Amino acid sequence: MPRSPRPVRVLRAIAAGLAALVLVLLAMPVTPSFAQASGHVRVKFVKAGLLVGGGAGSGVLNYRGRNYPFTVGGLSLGITAGASVGRFEGRASGIRDVADFAGTYSSVGGGFALVGGVNGVQLRNEKGVTLVLQGPKAGLELAANISQITISLK
């Protein structure tokens, strides 16, 4: 009984598809120039206010093996009373270029600190960079507000 040519055609089509896939993968650049990367962030922030709050601080972004110092300033509007000092650490994600890290970040939230505690915050800027930070906070503060934080690379 003669063999049907159909299975041979199917195997050839599968082999051609695999060869095309390998060629596409080999043609892709080794270093993804447009890939988003994340960095490690450390920041110290001092905040005080009564109804309207303000704060300032500084920090370091470690991104692709290099350290980038930055300054941070912020303004909050809502229920704010007291003063606190926070040392935060976490990740910055969605960075395509280190310049994307600088910008205005927004958050809506609240918190409470009495002498000490742990605080966490998630912020996002207009370029799509997201900061997820947490760390110890010391002072006396009650807050339920809308915050805008501006980060500038030094």
Short mmCIF file of C-alpha atoms in Angstrom, two decimals, residues 9-92:
data_model
loop_
_atom_site.label_atom_id
_atom_site.label_comp_id
_atom_site.label_asym_id
_atom_site.label_seq_id
_atom_site.Cartn_x
_atom_site.Cartn_y
_atom_site.Cartn_z
CA ARG A 9 3.43 17.92 3.77
CA VAL A 10 2.35 18.46 7.39
CA LEU A 11 5.85 17.69 8.66
CA ARG A 12 7.39 20.03 6.09
CA ALA A 13 4.99 22.84 7.09
CA ILE A 14 5.85 22.36 10.78
CA ALA A 15 9.59 22.38 9.97
CA ALA A 16 9.21 25.54 7.87
CA GLY A 17 7.27 27.23 10.67
CA LEU A 18 9.93 26.33 13.24
CA ALA A 19 12.69 27.57 10.92
CA ALA A 20 10.86 30.89 10.45
CA LEU A 21 10.45 31.23 14.23
CA VAL A 22 14.15 30.59 14.79
CA LEU A 23 15.05 33.24 12.16
CA VAL A 24 12.77 35.80 13.84
CA LEU A 25 14.26 35.07 17.27
CA LEU A 26 17.81 35.36 15.91
CA ALA A 27 17.00 38.70 14.25
CA MET A 28 15.81 40.25 17.53
CA PRO A 29 18.31 42.53 19.25
CA VAL A 30 20.17 41.07 22.21
CA THR A 31 19.73 44.18 24.36
CA PRO A 32 16.10 45.29 24.51
CA SER A 33 16.42 49.05 23.90
CA PHE A 34 12.72 49.73 24.45
CA ALA A 35 12.19 47.32 27.33
CA GLN A 36 10.91 48.65 30.61
CA ALA A 37 13.15 48.03 33.58
CA SER A 38 12.85 48.51 37.30
CA GLY A 39 15.16 50.16 39.78
CA HIS A 40 15.70 50.22 43.52
CA VAL A 41 14.74 53.44 45.33
CA ARG A 42 15.76 54.80 48.76
CA VAL A 43 14.33 58.13 49.94
CA LYS A 44 14.16 60.20 53.13
CA PHE A 45 11.12 62.51 53.33
CA VAL A 46 10.26 65.10 55.97
CA LYS A 47 6.63 66.24 56.05
CA ALA A 48 4.64 68.75 58.11
CA GLY A 49 1.31 70.46 57.78
CA LEU A 50 -2.02 71.64 59.06
CA LEU A 51 -4.76 71.21 56.40
CA VAL A 52 -2.20 71.79 53.65
CA GLY A 53 0.97 69.77 54.03
CA GLY A 54 4.36 70.10 52.48
CA GLY A 55 7.49 68.05 52.46
CA ALA A 56 10.92 67.66 51.01
CA GLY A 57 13.62 65.06 50.87
CA SER A 58 16.28 63.34 48.85
CA GLY A 59 17.07 59.87 47.68
CA VAL A 60 18.92 57.57 45.32
CA LEU A 61 17.64 55.52 42.40
CA ASN A 62 19.77 52.50 41.54
CA TYR A 63 18.96 51.75 37.90
CA ARG A 64 20.88 49.33 35.67
CA GLY A 65 23.85 49.29 38.03
CA ARG A 66 24.23 53.06 38.42
CA ASN A 67 23.16 55.40 41.23
CA TYR A 68 21.13 58.51 40.38
CA PRO A 69 20.64 60.98 43.26
CA PHE A 70 17.39 62.93 43.27
CA THR A 71 15.44 65.50 45.26
CA VAL A 72 11.77 65.20 46.12
CA GLY A 73 9.24 67.83 47.12
CA GLY A 74 5.56 67.49 47.71
CA LEU A 75 2.28 69.09 48.56
CA SER A 76 -0.80 67.49 50.05
CA LEU A 77 -4.32 68.86 50.31
CA GLY A 78 -6.96 67.47 52.64
CA ILE A 79 -6.91 66.54 56.29
CA THR A 80 -3.29 66.84 57.35
CA ALA A 81 -2.06 67.54 60.87
CA GLY A 82 1.36 66.97 62.38
CA ALA A 83 4.88 66.25 61.27
CA SER A 84 6.80 63.10 60.38
CA VAL A 85 10.06 61.78 58.96
CA GLY A 86 9.98 58.74 56.73
CA ARG A 87 12.72 56.58 55.27
CA PHE A 88 11.31 54.60 52.40
CA GLU A 89 12.71 51.88 50.22
CA GLY A 90 11.22 50.01 47.29
CA ARG A 91 10.97 49.61 43.53
CA ALA A 92 10.45 51.93 40.61
#
